[in-house]
XYZ file of C-alpha atoms in Angstrom:
155
model
C 8.308 -19.417 37.527
C 11.955 -20.487 37.114
C 13.550 -23.830 38.882
C 15.464 -22.726 42.059
C 19.331 -23.595 41.091
C 20.223 -26.244 44.336
C 24.217 -26.418 44.815
C 26.041 -29.995 45.931
C 26.287 -28.578 49.272
C 22.538 -27.546 50.114
C 21.321 -29.420 53.601
C 17.841 -30.589 52.337
C 15.640 -31.954 55.285
C 13.830 -35.574 54.063
C 11.367 -37.463 55.928
C 10.406 -40.767 56.332
C 6.932 -41.737 55.579
C 7.009 -45.379 57.279
C 9.069 -46.917 59.821
C 12.716 -47.993 59.626
C 14.874 -46.878 57.172
C 17.839 -47.289 56.703
C 19.811 -45.842 53.649
C 24.008 -45.558 52.943
C 25.609 -42.871 50.516
C 27.362 -44.540 48.089
C 29.319 -41.503 47.947
C 30.158 -40.176 50.848
C 29.385 -43.639 53.007
C 27.097 -42.011 55.041
C 24.358 -43.830 57.206
C 21.450 -42.086 57.578
C 18.456 -43.700 59.386
C 15.235 -42.657 60.158
C 13.070 -44.856 63.239
C 10.012 -44.297 62.603
C 7.503 -42.686 59.864
C 7.623 -38.961 60.207
C 11.332 -38.817 61.326
C 13.337 -35.980 59.446
C 16.761 -36.165 58.653
C 18.864 -33.994 56.943
C 20.560 -34.665 54.004
C 22.458 -32.458 51.239
C 21.248 -32.433 48.003
C 23.843 -34.059 46.048
C 22.868 -37.240 47.972
C 19.516 -36.285 47.616
C 20.404 -36.846 44.016
C 22.247 -39.877 44.407
C 19.618 -41.447 45.709
C 16.938 -40.565 43.183
C 19.887 -42.069 40.282
C 20.632 -44.820 42.566
C 18.076 -45.883 44.230
C 14.784 -44.769 42.798
C 12.582 -47.153 45.099
C 13.242 -45.042 48.277
C 11.130 -42.105 46.116
C 8.498 -43.865 44.127
C 7.621 -46.211 47.295
C 6.830 -43.169 48.676
C 9.402 -44.313 51.857
C 10.664 -41.040 52.164
C 9.147 -37.362 51.870
C 10.572 -33.887 50.151
C 8.431 -31.299 52.200
C 10.457 -28.296 50.053
C 8.235 -28.301 46.103
C 11.243 -25.981 44.603
C 13.875 -29.490 45.938
C 10.733 -32.100 44.772
C 10.553 -30.069 41.445
C 14.956 -29.802 40.814
C 14.954 -33.910 41.422
C 11.643 -34.545 38.879
C 9.379 -36.089 40.656
C 7.132 -33.919 42.646
C 4.301 -36.052 40.849
C 4.652 -38.340 42.980
C 3.725 -36.656 45.407
C 1.243 -34.723 44.375
C -1.682 -36.402 46.660
C -2.509 -34.108 49.478
C -5.477 -34.139 52.415
C -8.257 -34.768 51.236
C -12.411 -34.198 52.422
C -11.735 -38.459 51.767
C -8.506 -39.027 53.405
C -10.233 -36.751 56.817
C -13.497 -39.534 56.638
C -11.282 -42.139 56.997
C -10.625 -40.415 60.727
C -13.395 -40.655 61.443
C -12.974 -44.859 61.558
C -11.318 -47.615 62.814
C -8.096 -48.218 60.658
C -5.055 -47.547 63.610
C -2.959 -48.235 60.748
C -4.472 -46.482 57.256
C -4.869 -43.643 59.521
C -1.218 -43.016 60.784
C -0.196 -44.041 56.624
C -2.158 -41.141 55.224
C -1.254 -38.640 57.939
C 2.721 -39.302 57.360
C 1.941 -37.174 53.686
C 0.728 -34.545 55.686
C 3.066 -31.460 54.507
C 3.929 -28.113 56.995
C 1.671 -26.044 54.814
C -1.057 -28.715 55.240
C -0.603 -29.526 58.957
C -2.915 -26.063 59.867
C -6.319 -26.616 58.167
C -5.420 -30.251 59.180
C -5.438 -29.594 62.535
C -8.488 -27.094 62.924
C -10.340 -29.648 60.262
C -9.707 -32.103 63.332
C -10.356 -30.322 66.015
C -13.668 -29.647 64.886
C -14.383 -33.117 63.972
C -13.623 -34.060 67.733
C -15.369 -31.483 69.049
C -18.724 -32.714 66.626
C -18.175 -36.229 68.034
C -17.145 -37.526 64.516
C -13.489 -39.017 65.565
C -14.658 -40.864 68.811
C -12.152 -44.089 68.010
C -9.632 -42.584 71.237
C -6.580 -45.166 69.309
C -7.056 -42.350 66.996
C -7.469 -39.727 68.986
C -4.148 -40.331 70.824
C -2.298 -41.081 67.099
C -3.514 -37.212 65.825
C -2.611 -36.197 69.320
C 1.170 -37.154 69.356
C 1.337 -36.265 64.874
C 0.394 -32.554 65.433
C 1.368 -32.638 69.389
C -1.746 -31.055 70.490
C -4.492 -31.914 73.071
C -8.107 -32.978 71.725
C -9.608 -35.327 75.055
C -10.168 -32.112 76.904
C -12.368 -31.054 73.499
C -14.368 -34.880 73.851
C -14.473 -33.980 77.170
C -16.658 -30.649 75.354
C -18.260 -32.877 73.869
C -19.262 -35.219 76.415
C -20.447 -32.095 79.015
């Protein structure tokens, strides 16, 4: 499969994987701020390329993420983000480590999201996910109502 060619002016959606990320493009001097993990900002392909070359840590340390796999391939950073939401990650939801869950949820791609949501709903119905803080985090992350499912389980 041939690599997709991007123009410098193409708009790329960049998502934060951690809270409070700041970046100023050294060429355009445009300022970008992602206040919370999962916040998104649009940047040009040229700005993203410059970031990757001059400030590698934004991607290497997984502070920012690009959900478009063609862009990741074009930038040569797809291997950094090859990790998907696994069965072991799902087991994390059954525990009490809210911070670890929050961090893992950031890596779920739009493509994976429907499948993960379905697994989460089933786990809540089955009583596997019981920590209220984790349930609330999942509700906010995916914009779904899970507390209703816990009520069904209790009746």
